[in-house]
């Protein structure tokens, strides 16, 4: 089993930057890739970014390229997501997830383990 715990959410102002963290624990030797998703109010969960657990290659959803940055600290088993130039439409619950089967999955079905989510609310 792999456990994931997000942190860093809260209330932010439009235009600011925010860093979300995800602590990954358990059988991390089975993890191939980790990623971030979000679910805005009333909408479906959407893919944001993913990173290969070992090779550190990354992929992003087109909608967030240039504004979101995913990073991984393998020594600390911590995944991060930096969101720059926050917009009101970034308001959502943000989730991190881990996959045993895919290194750069972009679909929810590619992930086997999920965190509980952290709420980000952006005020304009």
Short mmCIF file of C-alpha atoms in Angstrom, two decimals:
data_model
loop_
_atom_site.label_atom_id
_atom_site.label_comp_id
_atom_site.label_asym_id
_atom_site.label_seq_id
_atom_site.Cartn_x
_atom_site.Cartn_y
_atom_site.Cartn_z
CA UNK A 1 0.00 0.00 0.00
CA UNK A 2 0.99 3.58 -0.62
CA UNK A 3 -0.31 6.50 1.39
CA UNK A 4 -0.48 10.10 0.20
CA UNK A 5 -1.20 13.17 2.27
CA UNK A 6 -1.61 16.61 0.69
CA UNK A 7 -0.95 19.90 2.42
CA UNK A 8 -0.57 23.54 1.56
CA UNK A 9 -4.09 24.40 0.53
CA UNK A 10 -6.09 27.31 1.86
CA UNK A 11 -7.24 30.76 0.87
CA UNK A 12 -5.11 32.71 -1.60
CA UNK A 13 -5.36 35.90 -3.59
CA UNK A 14 -5.55 36.02 -7.36
CA UNK A 15 -2.12 36.70 -8.81
CA UNK A 16 -0.26 35.07 -5.93
CA UNK A 17 1.65 31.80 -6.00
CA UNK A 18 0.89 28.70 -3.99
CA UNK A 19 2.85 25.54 -3.27
CA UNK A 20 1.08 22.29 -2.56
CA UNK A 21 2.91 19.32 -1.09
CA UNK A 22 2.16 15.63 -1.01
CA UNK A 23 3.89 13.26 1.40
CA UNK A 24 4.19 9.78 -0.09
CA UNK A 25 4.76 6.84 2.25
CA UNK A 26 4.41 3.08 2.40
CA UNK A 27 5.61 0.80 -0.40
CA UNK A 28 7.10 3.57 -2.52
CA UNK A 29 9.32 1.01 -4.25
CA UNK A 30 6.22 -0.05 -6.18
CA UNK A 31 5.48 3.46 -7.47
CA UNK A 32 6.18 4.28 -11.12
CA UNK A 33 4.68 7.74 -11.29
CA UNK A 34 2.90 10.38 -9.24
CA UNK A 35 0.61 13.15 -10.32
CA UNK A 36 -1.68 15.98 -9.39
CA UNK A 37 -5.37 16.36 -10.20
CA UNK A 38 -7.99 18.85 -9.15
CA UNK A 39 -11.75 18.98 -8.93
CA UNK A 40 -13.38 22.41 -9.22
CA UNK A 41 -16.80 22.91 -7.63
CA UNK A 42 -19.48 21.16 -9.64
CA UNK A 43 -17.02 19.75 -12.15
CA UNK A 44 -15.20 16.51 -12.77
CA UNK A 45 -11.71 15.82 -11.55
CA UNK A 46 -9.07 16.84 -14.09
CA UNK A 47 -5.44 15.95 -14.66
CA UNK A 48 -2.83 18.63 -14.04
CA UNK A 49 0.67 17.15 -14.07
CA UNK A 50 2.65 13.97 -13.53
CA UNK A 51 6.25 13.03 -12.90
CA UNK A 52 8.15 9.78 -13.27
CA UNK A 53 9.11 8.50 -9.82
CA UNK A 54 12.70 7.71 -10.80
CA UNK A 55 13.51 9.40 -14.09
CA UNK A 56 11.82 12.68 -13.15
CA UNK A 57 10.43 13.20 -16.63
CA UNK A 58 7.24 15.27 -16.48
CA UNK A 59 4.06 15.91 -18.37
CA UNK A 60 1.46 18.65 -17.99
CA UNK A 61 -2.07 19.28 -19.11
CA UNK A 62 -2.02 21.90 -21.86
CA UNK A 63 -4.23 24.16 -19.79
CA UNK A 64 -1.61 24.55 -17.04
CA UNK A 65 1.66 24.53 -18.95
CA UNK A 66 3.83 27.48 -18.07
CA UNK A 67 1.93 28.29 -14.90
CA UNK A 68 2.13 25.02 -12.90
CA UNK A 69 5.33 23.24 -11.95
CA UNK A 70 5.51 19.71 -10.59
CA UNK A 71 8.57 18.48 -8.73
CA UNK A 72 9.64 15.45 -6.77
CA UNK A 73 12.09 15.03 -3.89
CA UNK A 74 12.81 11.31 -3.76
CA UNK A 75 14.92 11.63 -0.62
CA UNK A 76 11.94 13.01 1.26
CA UNK A 77 9.30 11.18 -0.81
CA UNK A 78 7.57 14.50 -1.30
CA UNK A 79 5.72 15.66 -4.37
CA UNK A 80 5.12 19.35 -4.93
CA UNK A 81 3.01 21.52 -7.19
CA UNK A 82 3.71 25.21 -7.58
CA UNK A 83 0.86 27.25 -8.98
CA UNK A 84 1.81 30.70 -10.21
CA UNK A 85 -0.41 33.64 -11.08
CA UNK A 86 -3.41 32.16 -9.31
CA UNK A 87 -6.81 32.68 -10.88
CA UNK A 88 -10.26 32.33 -9.41
CA UNK A 89 -10.81 29.33 -11.67
CA UNK A 90 -7.99 27.54 -9.83
CA UNK A 91 -10.39 27.15 -6.92
CA UNK A 92 -10.71 23.40 -6.45
CA UNK A 93 -9.84 20.43 -4.30
CA UNK A 94 -6.35 19.32 -5.29
CA UNK A 95 -5.37 15.66 -5.13
CA UNK A 96 -2.11 13.83 -5.48
CA UNK A 97 -2.04 10.28 -6.72
CA UNK A 98 0.42 7.43 -7.25
CA UNK A 99 0.53 4.75 -9.91
CA UNK A 100 2.08 1.30 -9.85
CA UNK A 101 1.44 0.81 -13.57
CA UNK A 102 2.13 4.07 -15.36
CA UNK A 103 4.96 6.55 -15.04
CA UNK A 104 3.23 9.55 -16.64
CA UNK A 105 -0.44 8.74 -16.52
CA UNK A 106 -2.86 11.50 -17.46
CA UNK A 107 -6.08 9.68 -16.69
CA UNK A 108 -7.61 8.97 -13.30
CA UNK A 109 -7.72 5.29 -14.14
CA UNK A 110 -3.94 5.19 -14.36
CA UNK A 111 -3.60 5.82 -10.63
CA UNK A 112 -3.91 3.31 -7.85
CA UNK A 113 -3.61 5.43 -4.74
CA UNK A 114 -5.05 8.83 -3.86
CA UNK A 115 -4.70 11.39 -1.15
CA UNK A 116 -7.67 12.90 0.62
CA UNK A 117 -7.33 16.22 -1.17
CA UNK A 118 -6.62 19.76 -0.07
CA UNK A 119 -8.92 22.71 -0.74
CA UNK A 120 -7.58 25.75 -2.56
CA UNK A 121 -9.78 28.81 -2.72
CA UNK A 122 -8.68 31.81 -4.77
CA UNK A 123 -10.31 35.15 -4.17
CA UNK A 124 -10.21 37.88 -6.78
#
